[in-house]
């Protein structure tokens, strides 16, 4: 198996983080000599907003209001992780990013920079859209009870910008021949979703 390039996108509470974790485990079993780099911007943001400084304060207010962070800040986060940790040989997995068509274009630019479209070296990049109904997503968010999951209004805000912003990123990838978009209906057991995802891996 060639190193995989995978973008996992879905609503908050869709289970995309769980699926990326299962994918990492599966890929280790298939090829233990190939490392993985998991770019998880949500976790990075949650750590960042607890820091001091104006940028962290502004980002924390956006986070607690359930609004989407500006593209420049999101790109700077995962761009920093790539520049710091990427070695050029690993499976590369984006979890929860990009969240807009503009950010998706920067992802494409980054993949070109790192030669991830080279079919002799890497599997064709895949975008896994973990699709669940809004009601399913909101129920899962209420259950997990993170700091940004406190009120129905905050959760509804994230649902709204998924429809307006994140869907534009999904449409960008769907129309881009450099990527394979895999649409997974994920309102079913975790194991079934995982099995369907790995059936698409080359």
Tab-separated table of C-alpha atoms in Angstrom:
chain	number	residue	atom	x	y	z
A	1	UNK	CA	0.000	0.000	0.000
A	2	UNK	CA	1.280	3.451	-0.924
A	3	UNK	CA	1.180	6.193	1.718
A	4	UNK	CA	-2.343	7.546	1.952
A	5	UNK	CA	-3.454	11.178	1.880
A	6	UNK	CA	-6.830	11.455	3.601
A	7	UNK	CA	-9.041	14.410	4.491
A	8	UNK	CA	-11.907	13.552	6.837
A	9	UNK	CA	-14.736	16.101	6.860
A	10	UNK	CA	-18.066	16.037	8.647
A	11	UNK	CA	-20.303	17.880	11.055
A	12	UNK	CA	-19.239	18.385	14.642
A	13	UNK	CA	-20.226	15.190	16.439
A	14	UNK	CA	-20.260	13.108	13.253
A	15	UNK	CA	-17.604	10.729	14.561
A	16	UNK	CA	-14.899	11.783	12.103
A	17	UNK	CA	-12.229	11.829	14.818
A	18	UNK	CA	-13.137	8.282	15.794
A	19	UNK	CA	-12.895	7.180	12.166
A	20	UNK	CA	-9.479	8.789	11.723
A	21	UNK	CA	-8.280	6.947	14.829
A	22	UNK	CA	-9.539	3.639	13.432
A	23	UNK	CA	-7.906	4.433	10.087
A	24	UNK	CA	-4.566	5.069	11.773
A	25	UNK	CA	-4.791	1.692	13.500
A	26	UNK	CA	-5.746	-0.053	10.253
A	27	UNK	CA	-2.892	1.559	8.315
A	28	UNK	CA	-0.380	0.583	11.005
A	29	UNK	CA	-1.535	-3.020	10.684
A	30	UNK	CA	-1.279	-2.927	6.883
A	31	UNK	CA	2.174	-1.355	6.784
A	32	UNK	CA	3.872	-0.882	10.157
A	33	UNK	CA	6.935	0.681	8.518
A	34	UNK	CA	4.953	3.665	7.217
A	35	UNK	CA	4.326	6.290	9.940
A	36	UNK	CA	1.239	8.490	10.100
A	37	UNK	CA	0.828	12.210	10.639
A	38	UNK	CA	-2.569	13.189	12.014
A	39	UNK	CA	-3.401	16.876	11.519
A	40	UNK	CA	-6.196	17.544	14.031
A	41	UNK	CA	-6.864	21.267	14.125
A	42	UNK	CA	-9.647	21.173	16.714
A	43	UNK	CA	-7.373	19.818	19.427
A	44	UNK	CA	-4.695	22.342	18.481
A	45	UNK	CA	-7.199	25.201	18.678
A	46	UNK	CA	-8.449	24.071	22.093
A	47	UNK	CA	-4.889	24.255	23.416
A	48	UNK	CA	-4.155	27.548	21.636
A	49	UNK	CA	-7.115	29.445	23.087
A	50	UNK	CA	-5.872	28.797	26.628
A	51	UNK	CA	-2.675	30.723	25.903
A	52	UNK	CA	-2.096	34.398	26.663
A	53	UNK	CA	-2.174	37.111	24.019
A	54	UNK	CA	-4.653	38.917	21.829
A	55	UNK	CA	-4.780	36.210	19.137
A	56	UNK	CA	-5.711	33.504	21.642
A	57	UNK	CA	-8.293	35.758	23.312
A	58	UNK	CA	-9.991	36.595	20.025
A	59	UNK	CA	-9.920	32.952	18.899
A	60	UNK	CA	-11.397	31.832	22.224
A	61	UNK	CA	-14.368	34.174	21.868
A	62	UNK	CA	-15.036	32.819	18.361
A	63	UNK	CA	-14.697	29.261	19.669
A	64	UNK	CA	-17.055	29.738	22.603
A	65	UNK	CA	-19.622	31.452	20.367
A	66	UNK	CA	-19.624	28.391	18.096
A	67	UNK	CA	-18.440	30.404	15.120
A	68	UNK	CA	-15.853	29.373	12.518
A	69	UNK	CA	-12.276	30.530	12.962
A	70	UNK	CA	-10.926	32.757	10.148
A	71	UNK	CA	-9.186	30.943	7.327
A	72	UNK	CA	-5.809	32.584	7.974
A	73	UNK	CA	-5.752	31.257	11.540
A	74	UNK	CA	-6.816	27.735	10.582
A	75	UNK	CA	-4.230	27.590	7.793
A	76	UNK	CA	-1.510	28.878	10.114
A	77	UNK	CA	-2.338	26.109	12.600
A	78	UNK	CA	-2.183	23.115	10.270
A	79	UNK	CA	0.529	24.739	8.168
A	80	UNK	CA	2.711	24.988	11.262
A	81	UNK	CA	2.084	21.333	12.076
A	82	UNK	CA	3.023	20.276	8.551
A	83	UNK	CA	6.188	22.353	8.473
A	84	UNK	CA	7.240	21.089	11.904
A	85	UNK	CA	6.317	17.391	11.756
A	86	UNK	CA	5.965	16.221	8.142
A	87	UNK	CA	8.896	14.084	6.918
A	88	UNK	CA	7.674	13.267	3.389
A	89	UNK	CA	7.056	9.530	3.747
A	90	UNK	CA	4.055	9.098	6.023
A	91	UNK	CA	0.329	8.634	5.690
A	92	UNK	CA	-1.121	12.144	5.974
A	93	UNK	CA	-4.528	12.588	7.582
A	94	UNK	CA	-6.452	15.840	8.005
A	95	UNK	CA	-9.200	15.677	10.623
A	96	UNK	CA	-11.806	18.433	10.512
A	97	UNK	CA	-10.034	20.679	8.025
A	98	UNK	CA	-10.481	22.420	5.680
A	99	UNK	CA	-13.659	24.226	6.630
A	100	UNK	CA	-14.133	26.512	3.633
A	101	UNK	CA	-13.505	26.515	-0.103
A	102	UNK	CA	-10.718	29.061	0.392
A	103	UNK	CA	-8.976	26.825	2.915
A	104	UNK	CA	-9.497	23.823	0.617
A	105	UNK	CA	-7.595	25.633	-2.120
A	106	UNK	CA	-4.679	26.156	0.286
A	107	UNK	CA	-4.777	22.450	1.169
A	108	UNK	CA	-4.482	21.647	-2.540
A	109	UNK	CA	-1.533	24.034	-2.758
A	110	UNK	CA	0.150	22.362	0.235
A	111	UNK	CA	-0.346	18.877	-1.219
A	112	UNK	CA	1.189	20.029	-4.510
A	113	UNK	CA	4.136	21.516	-2.600
A	114	UNK	CA	4.731	18.177	-0.872
A	115	UNK	CA	4.236	16.206	-4.122
A	116	UNK	CA	1.248	14.302	-2.697
A	117	UNK	CA	-0.375	14.165	-6.162
A	118	UNK	CA	2.520	12.055	-7.475
A	119	UNK	CA	0.834	8.687	-8.137
A	120	UNK	CA	4.169	6.873	-8.193
A	121	UNK	CA	4.826	7.823	-4.576
A	122	UNK	CA	1.409	8.318	-2.954
A	123	UNK	CA	-2.152	7.039	-3.273
A	124	UNK	CA	-4.544	9.543	-4.815
A	125	UNK	CA	-5.768	11.944	-2.084
A	126	UNK	CA	-9.161	10.998	-0.701
A	127	UNK	CA	-11.749	13.221	0.930
A	128	UNK	CA	-14.002	11.223	3.238
A	129	UNK	CA	-17.252	13.051	3.879
A	130	UNK	CA	-18.676	11.541	7.079
A	131	UNK	CA	-22.291	12.497	6.527
A	132	UNK	CA	-24.818	12.437	9.387
A	133	UNK	CA	-28.136	14.285	9.786
A	134	UNK	CA	-28.046	17.546	11.750
A	135	UNK	CA	-30.206	16.014	14.497
A	136	UNK	CA	-27.752	13.107	14.924
A	137	UNK	CA	-24.858	15.555	15.113
A	138	UNK	CA	-26.516	17.746	17.722
A	139	UNK	CA	-27.368	14.767	19.921
A	140	UNK	CA	-23.752	13.563	19.832
A	141	UNK	CA	-22.458	17.053	20.650
A	142	UNK	CA	-24.750	17.311	23.692
A	143	UNK	CA	-23.493	13.924	24.904
A	144	UNK	CA	-19.764	14.727	24.755
A	145	UNK	CA	-20.074	17.990	26.739
A	146	UNK	CA	-16.918	19.811	25.673
A	147	UNK	CA	-16.314	23.452	26.652
A	148	UNK	CA	-17.817	24.652	23.360
A	149	UNK	CA	-20.845	22.355	23.639
A	150	UNK	CA	-22.646	24.165	26.459
A	151	UNK	CA	-25.682	25.737	24.815
A	152	UNK	CA	-28.023	24.820	22.012
A	153	UNK	CA	-27.330	28.221	20.401
A	154	UNK	CA	-23.578	27.554	20.205
A	155	UNK	CA	-24.178	24.114	18.736
A	156	UNK	CA	-26.691	25.522	16.237
A	157	UNK	CA	-24.114	28.094	15.137
A	158	UNK	CA	-21.695	25.304	14.203
A	159	UNK	CA	-24.453	23.488	12.341
A	160	UNK	CA	-25.199	26.663	10.390
A	161	UNK	CA	-21.633	27.320	9.270
A	162	UNK	CA	-21.218	23.703	8.290
A	163	UNK	CA	-24.004	24.191	5.764
A	164	UNK	CA	-22.704	27.503	4.435
A	165	UNK	CA	-18.924	27.095	4.681
A	166	UNK	CA	-17.809	23.488	5.048
A	167	UNK	CA	-20.141	22.286	2.303
A	168	UNK	CA	-18.387	24.694	-0.064
A	169	UNK	CA	-15.116	22.871	0.692
A	170	UNK	CA	-16.760	19.523	0.012
A	171	UNK	CA	-18.084	20.813	-3.321
A	172	UNK	CA	-14.602	22.097	-4.185
A	173	UNK	CA	-13.122	18.627	-3.709
A	174	UNK	CA	-16.031	16.927	-5.472
A	175	UNK	CA	-15.335	18.908	-8.638
A	176	UNK	CA	-11.542	18.607	-8.408
A	177	UNK	CA	-10.096	15.622	-10.334
A	178	UNK	CA	-6.994	15.588	-8.121
A	179	UNK	CA	-9.117	14.207	-5.263
A	180	UNK	CA	-11.489	11.276	-4.797
A	181	UNK	CA	-14.532	12.291	-2.743
A	182	UNK	CA	-15.958	9.386	-0.740
A	183	UNK	CA	-19.444	10.093	0.606
A	184	UNK	CA	-20.190	7.915	3.640
A	185	UNK	CA	-23.631	7.866	5.264
A	186	UNK	CA	-22.440	7.562	8.852
A	187	UNK	CA	-25.592	7.408	10.987
A	188	UNK	CA	-24.948	3.727	11.693
A	189	UNK	CA	-22.588	1.671	13.873
A	190	UNK	CA	-18.969	2.842	13.992
A	191	UNK	CA	-17.691	-0.517	12.731
A	192	UNK	CA	-19.863	-0.365	9.620
A	193	UNK	CA	-18.656	3.138	8.796
A	194	UNK	CA	-15.033	2.037	9.230
A	195	UNK	CA	-15.509	-1.000	7.002
A	196	UNK	CA	-17.024	1.149	4.270
A	197	UNK	CA	-14.169	3.651	4.453
A	198	UNK	CA	-11.377	1.084	4.199
A	199	UNK	CA	-13.120	-0.544	1.232
A	200	UNK	CA	-12.221	2.607	-0.718
A	201	UNK	CA	-8.512	2.593	0.133
A	202	UNK	CA	-6.043	1.553	-2.562
